[in-house]
CSV table of C-alpha atoms in Angstrom, one decimal:
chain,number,residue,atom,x,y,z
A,27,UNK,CA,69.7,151.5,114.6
A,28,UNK,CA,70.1,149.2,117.8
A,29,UNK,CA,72.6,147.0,116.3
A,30,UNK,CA,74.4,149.7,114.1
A,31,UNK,CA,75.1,151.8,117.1
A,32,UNK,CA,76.4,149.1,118.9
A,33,UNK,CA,78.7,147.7,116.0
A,34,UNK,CA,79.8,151.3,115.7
A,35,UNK,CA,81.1,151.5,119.4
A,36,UNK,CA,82.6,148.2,118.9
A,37,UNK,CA,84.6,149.1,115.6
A,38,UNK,CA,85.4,152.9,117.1
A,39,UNK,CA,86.8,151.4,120.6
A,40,UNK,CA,89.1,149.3,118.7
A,41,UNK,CA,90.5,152.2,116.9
A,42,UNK,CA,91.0,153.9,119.7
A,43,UNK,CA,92.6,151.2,121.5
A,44,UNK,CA,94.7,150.6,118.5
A,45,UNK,CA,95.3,153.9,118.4
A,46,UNK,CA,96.3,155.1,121.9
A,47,UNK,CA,98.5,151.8,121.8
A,48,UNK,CA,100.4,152.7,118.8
A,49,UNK,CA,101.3,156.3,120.4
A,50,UNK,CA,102.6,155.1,123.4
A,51,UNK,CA,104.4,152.3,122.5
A,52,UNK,CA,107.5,154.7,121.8
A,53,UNK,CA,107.1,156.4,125.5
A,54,UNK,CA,109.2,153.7,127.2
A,55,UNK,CA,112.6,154.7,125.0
A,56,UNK,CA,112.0,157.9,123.9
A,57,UNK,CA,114.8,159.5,125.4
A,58,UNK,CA,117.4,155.7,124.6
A,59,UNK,CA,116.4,156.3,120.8
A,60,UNK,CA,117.4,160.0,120.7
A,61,UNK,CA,120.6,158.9,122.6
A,62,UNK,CA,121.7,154.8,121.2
A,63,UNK,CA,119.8,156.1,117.5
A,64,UNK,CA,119.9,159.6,116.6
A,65,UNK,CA,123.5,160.6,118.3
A,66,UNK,CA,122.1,163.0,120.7
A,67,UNK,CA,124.6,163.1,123.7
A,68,UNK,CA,124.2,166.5,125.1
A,69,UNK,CA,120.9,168.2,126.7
A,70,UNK,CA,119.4,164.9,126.4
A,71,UNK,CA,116.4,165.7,128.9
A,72,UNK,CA,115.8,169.0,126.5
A,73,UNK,CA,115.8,167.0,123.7
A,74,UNK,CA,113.0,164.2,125.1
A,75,UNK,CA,110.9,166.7,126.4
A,76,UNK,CA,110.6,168.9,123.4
A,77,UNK,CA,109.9,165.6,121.3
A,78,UNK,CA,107.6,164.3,123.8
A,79,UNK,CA,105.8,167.6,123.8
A,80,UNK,CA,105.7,169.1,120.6
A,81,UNK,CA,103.1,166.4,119.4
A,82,UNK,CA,100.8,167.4,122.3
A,83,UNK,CA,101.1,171.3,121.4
A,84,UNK,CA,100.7,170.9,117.2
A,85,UNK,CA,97.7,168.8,117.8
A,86,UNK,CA,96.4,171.2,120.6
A,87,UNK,CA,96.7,174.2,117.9
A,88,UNK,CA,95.0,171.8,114.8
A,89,UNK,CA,92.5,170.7,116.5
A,90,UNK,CA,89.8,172.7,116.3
A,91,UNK,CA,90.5,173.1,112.4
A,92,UNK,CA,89.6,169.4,112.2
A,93,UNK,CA,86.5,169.7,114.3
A,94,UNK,CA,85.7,172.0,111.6
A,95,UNK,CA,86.4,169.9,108.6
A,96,UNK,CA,84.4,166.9,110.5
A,97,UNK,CA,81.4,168.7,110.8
A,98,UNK,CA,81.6,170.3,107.3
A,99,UNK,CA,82.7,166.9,105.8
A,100,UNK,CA,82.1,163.9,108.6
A,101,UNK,CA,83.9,162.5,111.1
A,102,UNK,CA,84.5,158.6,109.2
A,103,UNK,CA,86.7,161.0,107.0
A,104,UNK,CA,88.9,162.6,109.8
A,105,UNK,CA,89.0,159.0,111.0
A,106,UNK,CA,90.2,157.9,107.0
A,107,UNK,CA,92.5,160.7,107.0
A,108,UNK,CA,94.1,161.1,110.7
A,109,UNK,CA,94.8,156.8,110.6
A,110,UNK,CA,96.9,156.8,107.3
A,111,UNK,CA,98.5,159.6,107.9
A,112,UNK,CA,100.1,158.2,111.3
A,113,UNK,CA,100.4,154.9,109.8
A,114,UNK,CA,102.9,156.8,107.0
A,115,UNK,CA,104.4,159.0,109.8
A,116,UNK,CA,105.2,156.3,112.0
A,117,UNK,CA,106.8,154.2,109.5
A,118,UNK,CA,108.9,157.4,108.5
A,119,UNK,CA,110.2,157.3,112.1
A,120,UNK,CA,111.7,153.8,111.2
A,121,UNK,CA,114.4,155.6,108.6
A,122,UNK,CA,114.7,158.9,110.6
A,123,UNK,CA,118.6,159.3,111.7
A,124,UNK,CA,118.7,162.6,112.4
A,125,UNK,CA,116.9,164.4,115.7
A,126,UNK,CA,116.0,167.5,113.4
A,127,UNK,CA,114.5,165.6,110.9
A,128,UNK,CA,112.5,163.5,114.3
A,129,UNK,CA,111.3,166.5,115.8
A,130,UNK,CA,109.6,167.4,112.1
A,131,UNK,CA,108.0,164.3,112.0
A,132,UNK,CA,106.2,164.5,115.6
A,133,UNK,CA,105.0,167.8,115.0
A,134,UNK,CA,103.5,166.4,111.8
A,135,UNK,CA,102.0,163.6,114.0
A,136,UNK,CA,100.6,166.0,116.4
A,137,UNK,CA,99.1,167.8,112.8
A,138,UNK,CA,97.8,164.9,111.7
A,139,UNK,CA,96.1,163.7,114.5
A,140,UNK,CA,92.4,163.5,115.4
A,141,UNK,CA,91.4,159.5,115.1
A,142,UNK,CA,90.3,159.7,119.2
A,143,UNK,CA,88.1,163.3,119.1
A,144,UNK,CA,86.7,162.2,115.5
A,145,UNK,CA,85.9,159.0,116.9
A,146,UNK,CA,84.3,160.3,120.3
A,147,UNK,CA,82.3,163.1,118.2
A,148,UNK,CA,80.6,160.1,115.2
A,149,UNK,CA,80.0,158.2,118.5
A,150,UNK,CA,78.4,161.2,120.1
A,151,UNK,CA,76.4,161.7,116.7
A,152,UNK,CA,75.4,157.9,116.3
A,153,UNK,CA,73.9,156.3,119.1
A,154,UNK,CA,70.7,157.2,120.7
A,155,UNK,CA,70.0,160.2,123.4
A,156,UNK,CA,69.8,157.6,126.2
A,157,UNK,CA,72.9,155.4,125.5
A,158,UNK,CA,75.1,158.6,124.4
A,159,UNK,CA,76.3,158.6,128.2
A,160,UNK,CA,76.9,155.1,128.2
A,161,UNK,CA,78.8,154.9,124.9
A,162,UNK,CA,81.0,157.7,125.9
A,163,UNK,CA,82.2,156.0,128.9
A,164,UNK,CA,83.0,152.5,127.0
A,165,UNK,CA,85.3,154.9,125.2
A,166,UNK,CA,87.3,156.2,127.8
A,167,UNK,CA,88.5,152.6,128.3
A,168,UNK,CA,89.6,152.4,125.1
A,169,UNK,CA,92.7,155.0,125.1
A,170,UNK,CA,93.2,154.6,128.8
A,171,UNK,CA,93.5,150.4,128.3
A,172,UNK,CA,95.6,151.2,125.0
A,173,UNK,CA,97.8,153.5,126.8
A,174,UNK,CA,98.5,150.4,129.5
A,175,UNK,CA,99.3,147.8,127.2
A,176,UNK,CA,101.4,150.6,124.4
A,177,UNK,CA,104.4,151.0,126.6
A,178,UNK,CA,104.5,147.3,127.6
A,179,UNK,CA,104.8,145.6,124.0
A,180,UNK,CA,107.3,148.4,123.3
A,181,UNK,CA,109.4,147.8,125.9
A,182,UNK,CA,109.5,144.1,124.7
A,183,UNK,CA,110.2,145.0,121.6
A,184,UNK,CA,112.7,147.0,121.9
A,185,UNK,CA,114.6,144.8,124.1
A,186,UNK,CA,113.8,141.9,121.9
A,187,UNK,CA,114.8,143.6,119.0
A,188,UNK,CA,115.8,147.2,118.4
A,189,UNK,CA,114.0,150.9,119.3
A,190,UNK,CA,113.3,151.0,115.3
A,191,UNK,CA,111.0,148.1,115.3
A,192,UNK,CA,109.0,149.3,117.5
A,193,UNK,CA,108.3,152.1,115.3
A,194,UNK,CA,107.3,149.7,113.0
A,195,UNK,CA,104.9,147.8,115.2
A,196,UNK,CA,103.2,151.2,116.0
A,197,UNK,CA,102.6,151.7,111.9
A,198,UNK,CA,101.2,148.4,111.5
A,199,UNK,CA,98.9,148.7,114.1
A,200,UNK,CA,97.5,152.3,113.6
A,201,UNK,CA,97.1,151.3,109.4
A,202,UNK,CA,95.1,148.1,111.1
A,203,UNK,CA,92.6,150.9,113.1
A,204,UNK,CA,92.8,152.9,109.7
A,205,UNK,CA,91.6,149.8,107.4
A,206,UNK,CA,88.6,148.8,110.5
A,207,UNK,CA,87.2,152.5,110.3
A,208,UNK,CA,87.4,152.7,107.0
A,209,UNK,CA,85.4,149.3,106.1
A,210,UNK,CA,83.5,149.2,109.2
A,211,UNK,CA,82.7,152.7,111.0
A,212,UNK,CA,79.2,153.6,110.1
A,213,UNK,CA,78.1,157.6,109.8
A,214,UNK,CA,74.2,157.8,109.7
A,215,UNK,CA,72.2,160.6,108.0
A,216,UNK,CA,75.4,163.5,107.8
A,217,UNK,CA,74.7,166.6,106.2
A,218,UNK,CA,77.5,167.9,103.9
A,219,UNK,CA,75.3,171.0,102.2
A,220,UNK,CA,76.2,173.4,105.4
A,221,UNK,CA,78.9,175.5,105.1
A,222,UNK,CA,81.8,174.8,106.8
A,223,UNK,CA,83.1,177.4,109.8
A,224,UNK,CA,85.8,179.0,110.2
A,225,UNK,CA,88.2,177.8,113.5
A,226,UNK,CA,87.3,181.9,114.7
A,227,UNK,CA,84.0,181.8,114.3
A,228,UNK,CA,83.8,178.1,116.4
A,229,UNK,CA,85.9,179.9,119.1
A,230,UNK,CA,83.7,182.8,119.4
A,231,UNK,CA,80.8,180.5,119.0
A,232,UNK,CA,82.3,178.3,122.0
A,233,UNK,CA,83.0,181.6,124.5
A,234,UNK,CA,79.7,182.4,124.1
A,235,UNK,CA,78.4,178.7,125.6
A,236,UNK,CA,79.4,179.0,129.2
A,237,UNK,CA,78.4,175.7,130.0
A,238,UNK,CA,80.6,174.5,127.3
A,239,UNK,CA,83.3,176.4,128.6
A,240,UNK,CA,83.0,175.3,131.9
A,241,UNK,CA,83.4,171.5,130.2
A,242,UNK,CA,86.3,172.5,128.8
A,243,UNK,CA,88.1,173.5,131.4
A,244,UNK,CA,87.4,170.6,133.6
A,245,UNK,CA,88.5,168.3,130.7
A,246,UNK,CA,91.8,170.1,131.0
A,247,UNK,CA,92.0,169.8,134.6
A,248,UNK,CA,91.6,166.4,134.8
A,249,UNK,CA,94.5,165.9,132.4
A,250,UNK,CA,96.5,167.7,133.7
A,251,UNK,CA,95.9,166.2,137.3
A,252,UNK,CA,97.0,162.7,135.7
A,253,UNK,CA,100.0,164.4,133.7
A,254,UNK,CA,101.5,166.7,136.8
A,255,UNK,CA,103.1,163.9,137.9
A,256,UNK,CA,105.0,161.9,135.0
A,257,UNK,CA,108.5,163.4,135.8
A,258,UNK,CA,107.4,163.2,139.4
A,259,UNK,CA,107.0,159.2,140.3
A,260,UNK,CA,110.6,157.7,139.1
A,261,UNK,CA,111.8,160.3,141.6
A,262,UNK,CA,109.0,159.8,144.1
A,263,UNK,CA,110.1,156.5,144.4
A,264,UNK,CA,113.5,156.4,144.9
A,265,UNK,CA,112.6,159.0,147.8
A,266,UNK,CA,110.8,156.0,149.4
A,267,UNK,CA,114.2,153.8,149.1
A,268,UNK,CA,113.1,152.0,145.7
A,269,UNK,CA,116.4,150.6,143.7
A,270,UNK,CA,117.4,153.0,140.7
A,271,UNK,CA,117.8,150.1,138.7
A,272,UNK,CA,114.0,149.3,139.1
A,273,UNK,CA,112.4,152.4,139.7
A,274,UNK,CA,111.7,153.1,136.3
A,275,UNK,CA,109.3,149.7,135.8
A,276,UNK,CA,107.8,150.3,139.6
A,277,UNK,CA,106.6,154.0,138.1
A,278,UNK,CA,105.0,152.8,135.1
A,279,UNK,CA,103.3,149.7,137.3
A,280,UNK,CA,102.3,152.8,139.4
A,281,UNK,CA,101.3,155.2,136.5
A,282,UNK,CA,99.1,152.2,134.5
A,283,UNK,CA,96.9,152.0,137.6
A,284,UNK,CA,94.9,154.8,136.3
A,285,UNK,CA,94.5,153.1,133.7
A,286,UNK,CA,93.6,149.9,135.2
A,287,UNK,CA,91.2,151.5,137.2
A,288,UNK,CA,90.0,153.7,134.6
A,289,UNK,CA,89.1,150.4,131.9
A,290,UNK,CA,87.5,148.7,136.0
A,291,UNK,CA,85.1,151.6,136.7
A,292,UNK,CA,84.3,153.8,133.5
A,293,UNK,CA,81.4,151.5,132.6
A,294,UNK,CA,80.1,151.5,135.5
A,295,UNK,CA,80.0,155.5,135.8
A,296,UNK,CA,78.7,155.5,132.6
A,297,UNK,CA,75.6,153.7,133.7
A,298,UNK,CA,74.7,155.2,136.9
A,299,UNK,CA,75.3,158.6,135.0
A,300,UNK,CA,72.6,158.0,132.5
A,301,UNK,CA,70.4,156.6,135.9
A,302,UNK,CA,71.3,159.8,137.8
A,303,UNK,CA,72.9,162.5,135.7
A,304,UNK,CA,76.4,163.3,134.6
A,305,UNK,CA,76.6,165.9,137.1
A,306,UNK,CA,76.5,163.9,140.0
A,307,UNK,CA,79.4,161.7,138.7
A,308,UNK,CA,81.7,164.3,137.6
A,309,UNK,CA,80.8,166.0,141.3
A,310,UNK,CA,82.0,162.5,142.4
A,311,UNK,CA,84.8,161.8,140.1
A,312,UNK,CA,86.8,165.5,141.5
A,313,UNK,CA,85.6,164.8,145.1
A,314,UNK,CA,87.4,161.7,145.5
A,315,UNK,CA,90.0,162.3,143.0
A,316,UNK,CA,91.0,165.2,145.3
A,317,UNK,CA,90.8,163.7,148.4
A,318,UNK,CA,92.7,160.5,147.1
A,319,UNK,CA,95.5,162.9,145.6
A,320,UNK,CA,95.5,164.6,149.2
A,321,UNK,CA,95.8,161.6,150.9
A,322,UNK,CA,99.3,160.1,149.1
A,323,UNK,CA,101.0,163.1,151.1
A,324,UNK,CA,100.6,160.6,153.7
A,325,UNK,CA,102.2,157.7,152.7
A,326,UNK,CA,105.6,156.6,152.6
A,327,UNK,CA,105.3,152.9,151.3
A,328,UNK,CA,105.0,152.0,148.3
A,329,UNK,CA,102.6,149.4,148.3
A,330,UNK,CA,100.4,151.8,149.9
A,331,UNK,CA,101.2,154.7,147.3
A,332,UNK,CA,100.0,152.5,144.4
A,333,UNK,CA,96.7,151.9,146.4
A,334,UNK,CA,96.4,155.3,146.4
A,335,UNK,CA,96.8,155.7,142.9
A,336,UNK,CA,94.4,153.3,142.1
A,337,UNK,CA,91.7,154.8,144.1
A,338,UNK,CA,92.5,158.2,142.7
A,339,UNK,CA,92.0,156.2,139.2
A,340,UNK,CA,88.8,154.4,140.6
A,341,UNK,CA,86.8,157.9,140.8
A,342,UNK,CA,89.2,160.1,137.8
A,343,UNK,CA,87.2,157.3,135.7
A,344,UNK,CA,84.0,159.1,136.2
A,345,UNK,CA,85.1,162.8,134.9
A,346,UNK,CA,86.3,162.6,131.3
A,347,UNK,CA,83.1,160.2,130.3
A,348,UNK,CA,81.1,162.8,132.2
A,349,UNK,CA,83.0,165.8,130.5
A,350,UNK,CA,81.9,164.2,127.1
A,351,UNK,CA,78.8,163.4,127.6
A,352,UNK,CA,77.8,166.7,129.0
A,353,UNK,CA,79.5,168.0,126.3
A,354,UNK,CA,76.9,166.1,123.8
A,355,UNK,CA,74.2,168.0,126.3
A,356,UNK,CA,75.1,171.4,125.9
A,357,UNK,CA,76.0,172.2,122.3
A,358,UNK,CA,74.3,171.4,119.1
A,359,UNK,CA,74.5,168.1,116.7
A,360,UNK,CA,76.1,170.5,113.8
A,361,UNK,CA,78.5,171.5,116.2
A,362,UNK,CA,79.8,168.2,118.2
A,363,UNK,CA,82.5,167.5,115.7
A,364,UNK,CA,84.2,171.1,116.4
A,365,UNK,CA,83.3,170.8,120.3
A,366,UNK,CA,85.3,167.7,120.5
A,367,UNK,CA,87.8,169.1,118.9
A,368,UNK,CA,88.6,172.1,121.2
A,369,UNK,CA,88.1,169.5,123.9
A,370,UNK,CA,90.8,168.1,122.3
A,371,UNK,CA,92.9,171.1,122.3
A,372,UNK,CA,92.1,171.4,126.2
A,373,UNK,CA,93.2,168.1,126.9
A,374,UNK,CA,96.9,168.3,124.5
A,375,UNK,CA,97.9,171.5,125.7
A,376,UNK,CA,97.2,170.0,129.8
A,377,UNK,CA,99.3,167.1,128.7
A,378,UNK,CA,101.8,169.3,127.4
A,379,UNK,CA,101.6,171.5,130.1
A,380,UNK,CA,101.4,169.3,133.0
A,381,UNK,CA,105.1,167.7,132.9
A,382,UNK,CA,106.3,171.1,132.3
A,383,UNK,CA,104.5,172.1,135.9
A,384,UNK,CA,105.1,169.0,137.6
A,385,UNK,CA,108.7,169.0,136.9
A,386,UNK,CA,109.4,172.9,137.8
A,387,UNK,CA,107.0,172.3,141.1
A,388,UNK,CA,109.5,169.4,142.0
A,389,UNK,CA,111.7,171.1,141.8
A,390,UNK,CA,110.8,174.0,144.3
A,391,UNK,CA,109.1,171.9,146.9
A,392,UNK,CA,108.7,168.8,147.9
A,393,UNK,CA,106.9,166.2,146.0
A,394,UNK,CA,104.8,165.2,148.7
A,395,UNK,CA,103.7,169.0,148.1
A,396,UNK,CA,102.7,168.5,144.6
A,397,UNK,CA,99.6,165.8,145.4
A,398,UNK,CA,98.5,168.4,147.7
A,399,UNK,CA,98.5,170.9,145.1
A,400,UNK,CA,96.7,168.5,143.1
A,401,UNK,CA,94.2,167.5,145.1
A,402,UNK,CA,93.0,171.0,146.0
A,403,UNK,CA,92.4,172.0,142.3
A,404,UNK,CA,90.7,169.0,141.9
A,405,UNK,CA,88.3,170.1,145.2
A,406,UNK,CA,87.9,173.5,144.2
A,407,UNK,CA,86.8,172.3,140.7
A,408,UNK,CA,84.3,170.2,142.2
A,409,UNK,CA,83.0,173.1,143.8
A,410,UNK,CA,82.9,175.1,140.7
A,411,UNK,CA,80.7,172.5,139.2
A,412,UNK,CA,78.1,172.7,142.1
A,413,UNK,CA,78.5,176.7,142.0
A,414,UNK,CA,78.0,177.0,138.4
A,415,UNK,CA,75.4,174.1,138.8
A,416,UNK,CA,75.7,172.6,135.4
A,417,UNK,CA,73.7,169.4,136.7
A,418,UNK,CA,70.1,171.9,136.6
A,419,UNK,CA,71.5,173.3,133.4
A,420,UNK,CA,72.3,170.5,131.1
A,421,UNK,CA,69.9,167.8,132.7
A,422,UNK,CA,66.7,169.7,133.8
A,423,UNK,CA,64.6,166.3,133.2
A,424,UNK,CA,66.5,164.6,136.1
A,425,UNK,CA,67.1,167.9,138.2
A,426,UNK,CA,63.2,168.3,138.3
A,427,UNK,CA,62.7,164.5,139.4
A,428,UNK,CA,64.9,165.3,142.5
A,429,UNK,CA,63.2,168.8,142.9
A,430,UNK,CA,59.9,166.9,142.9
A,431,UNK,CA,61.0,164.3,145.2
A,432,UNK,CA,62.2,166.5,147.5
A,433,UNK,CA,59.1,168.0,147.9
A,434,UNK,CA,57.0,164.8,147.8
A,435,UNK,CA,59.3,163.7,151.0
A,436,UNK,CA,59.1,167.0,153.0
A,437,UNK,CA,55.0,167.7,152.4
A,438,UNK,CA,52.7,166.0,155.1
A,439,UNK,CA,51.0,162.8,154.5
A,440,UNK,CA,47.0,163.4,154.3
């Protein structure tokens, strides 16, 4: 079990970072392909943002649906399924000449999706109580490290060759995380006699959890924290007197250092969370995510800004492998594969959702503003967390230690 757990992680991670990589490899010329490619000329910014978002919102809808079939079927067959399917749909993207027929094929991307929840929910099932935490937070570095290096091989692609091939490049890669799942992704002891839910039932089932709940909005939150700002930094930036000409390069250097900071710092949360509880890091992770949002009002330089950013990244690596593993904490084993799928749904719909916001708050406000904005839902989340105190609830074990050493330090010595 110690080795096959471990082998599992390895094998799921590079899915994932496959994955992730092959998704956002197209992110650099969305809005050039529709234009050079598909002969879209008028209400161009409609056009990318519909096609950028539509994926997020069919996938945020399907999701749970999935979870269901996982838990009624396993989750190495989501991962079969979901990884051939965007291996076909991304090579379909290669012959598409038509923005219609585009649009089609990224809402049947956003259908077909579910290689990163699948993945988080077998890990979840298939590594021991103690390393669960652990394992959870090596697997946040795996989309946040593909989503760093996606945009940069497709921006050398494309100006190597043509947008097309890059399309191309992102097939290949996702039928290579297909093919490793399939021959190497392990699924121990899985139960397919139980009857499979209904996506109504798992909803009802969910509202009733409020811990669970509670999870799921934070997972949202801290998505949307990241995503708020995407239309926001090219413009950001310019404010500050960066070039036009380079400004789009300076805000993805600026945008990847979540990431970056994200693939430094996750493993490290991930450790002192199974030492000291999830709670505490999550408590953490919105804290200083707030308070680093907060501060960029501040800054005009750029240098300094990206600092900023990074710092923000440094503690936003502690939520989402908290959110998970608290997640694995509050619900039951039969019901982790539908759990991470409305997580899922959560987190699509705040990346749908949080350009939308971002770009109608620029627009009404300064953009300084918006990091304020930010930073203050983050805080009053963290608050929430210590009100609703989900540390005593979902890790009693650890919350009695403290109890107990609290007590021990404030009796008298005999």
């Amino acid at each position: 079990m110690q080795l096959s757990w471990k082998r599992n992680l390895a094998v799921l991670w590079t899915g994932v970072f496959f994955c992730s990589m092959a998704y956002s490899i197209s992110i650099p010329f969305m809005s050039i392909f529709l234009s050079d490619d598909l002969g879209v000329h008028s209400h161009l910014e409609a056009w990318s943002g519909i096609s950028f978002g539509i994926t997020f919102l069919a996938s945020a809808l399907i999701s749970p649906y999935w979870g269901s079939l996982s838990d009624k079927y396993g989750r190495k067959p989501m991962l079969i399924r979901s990884g051939f399917s965007l291996a076909a749909l991304y090579l379909i993207n290669y012959f598409v000449h038509d923005p219609y027929v585009f649009v089609v094929v990224r809402i049947f991307q956003g259908l077909l999706a579910g290689f990163v929840p699948a993945s988080i929910a077998l890990v979840a099932t298939n590594t021991p109580d103690e390393k669960t935490g652990y394992a959870l937070s090596i697997m946040s570095t795996a989309g946040a490290t593909g989503s760093i290096v996606g945009p940069l091989i497709g921006g050398v692609v494309s100006y190597y060759s043509d947008n097309r091939t890059a399309f191309l490049f992102s097939s290949a890669i996702v039928l290579v995380a297909a093919m490793i799942a399939t021959l190497f992704a392990k699924e121990h002891n899985f139960d397919r006699s139980a009857k499979r839910s209904h996506v109504m039932d798992d909803i009802r089932e969910a509202r009733s959890n409020s811990a669970f709940m509670t999870l799921l909005s934070l997972s949202g939150i801290a998505t949307f924290s990241v995503m708020i700002l995407e239309p926001l930094l090219p413009i950001y930036l310019l404010d500050m007197g960066i070039s036009k000409d380079s400004a789009t390069l300076q805000a993805g250097i600026v945008f990847s250092a979540v990431g970056i900071a994200t693939v430094i710092m996750a493993p490290l949360w991930g450790r002192l969370g199974t030492r000291k509880g999830f709670g505490m890091i999550l408590f953490l992770g919105l804290i200083g995510g707030g308070i680093g949002n907060i501060l960029q009002y501040f800054v005009s330089g750029y240098v300094e800004f990206a600092a900023l950013r990074f710092v923000y990244g440094l503690f936003y690596a502690g939520v989402i492998p908290s959110v998970n593993a608290m997640i694995v904490k509050t619900i039951e084993p039969g019901f982790r594969g539908r759990a991470f799928g409305l997580n899922q749904s959560a987190s699509q719909l705040a990346t749908m959702a949080g350009p939308i916001i971002g770009g109608l708050l620029g627009g009404m406000m300064p953009i300084r503003g918006v990091f304020v904005i930010n930073g203050l839902l983050l805080l009053v989340s963290a608050v929430l967390v210590k009100l609703s105190r989900l540390k005593s609830k979902l890790e009693p074990e650890l919350h009695e230690k403290v109890q107990e050493g609290e007590s021990g330090a404030s009796a008298p010595m005999a």
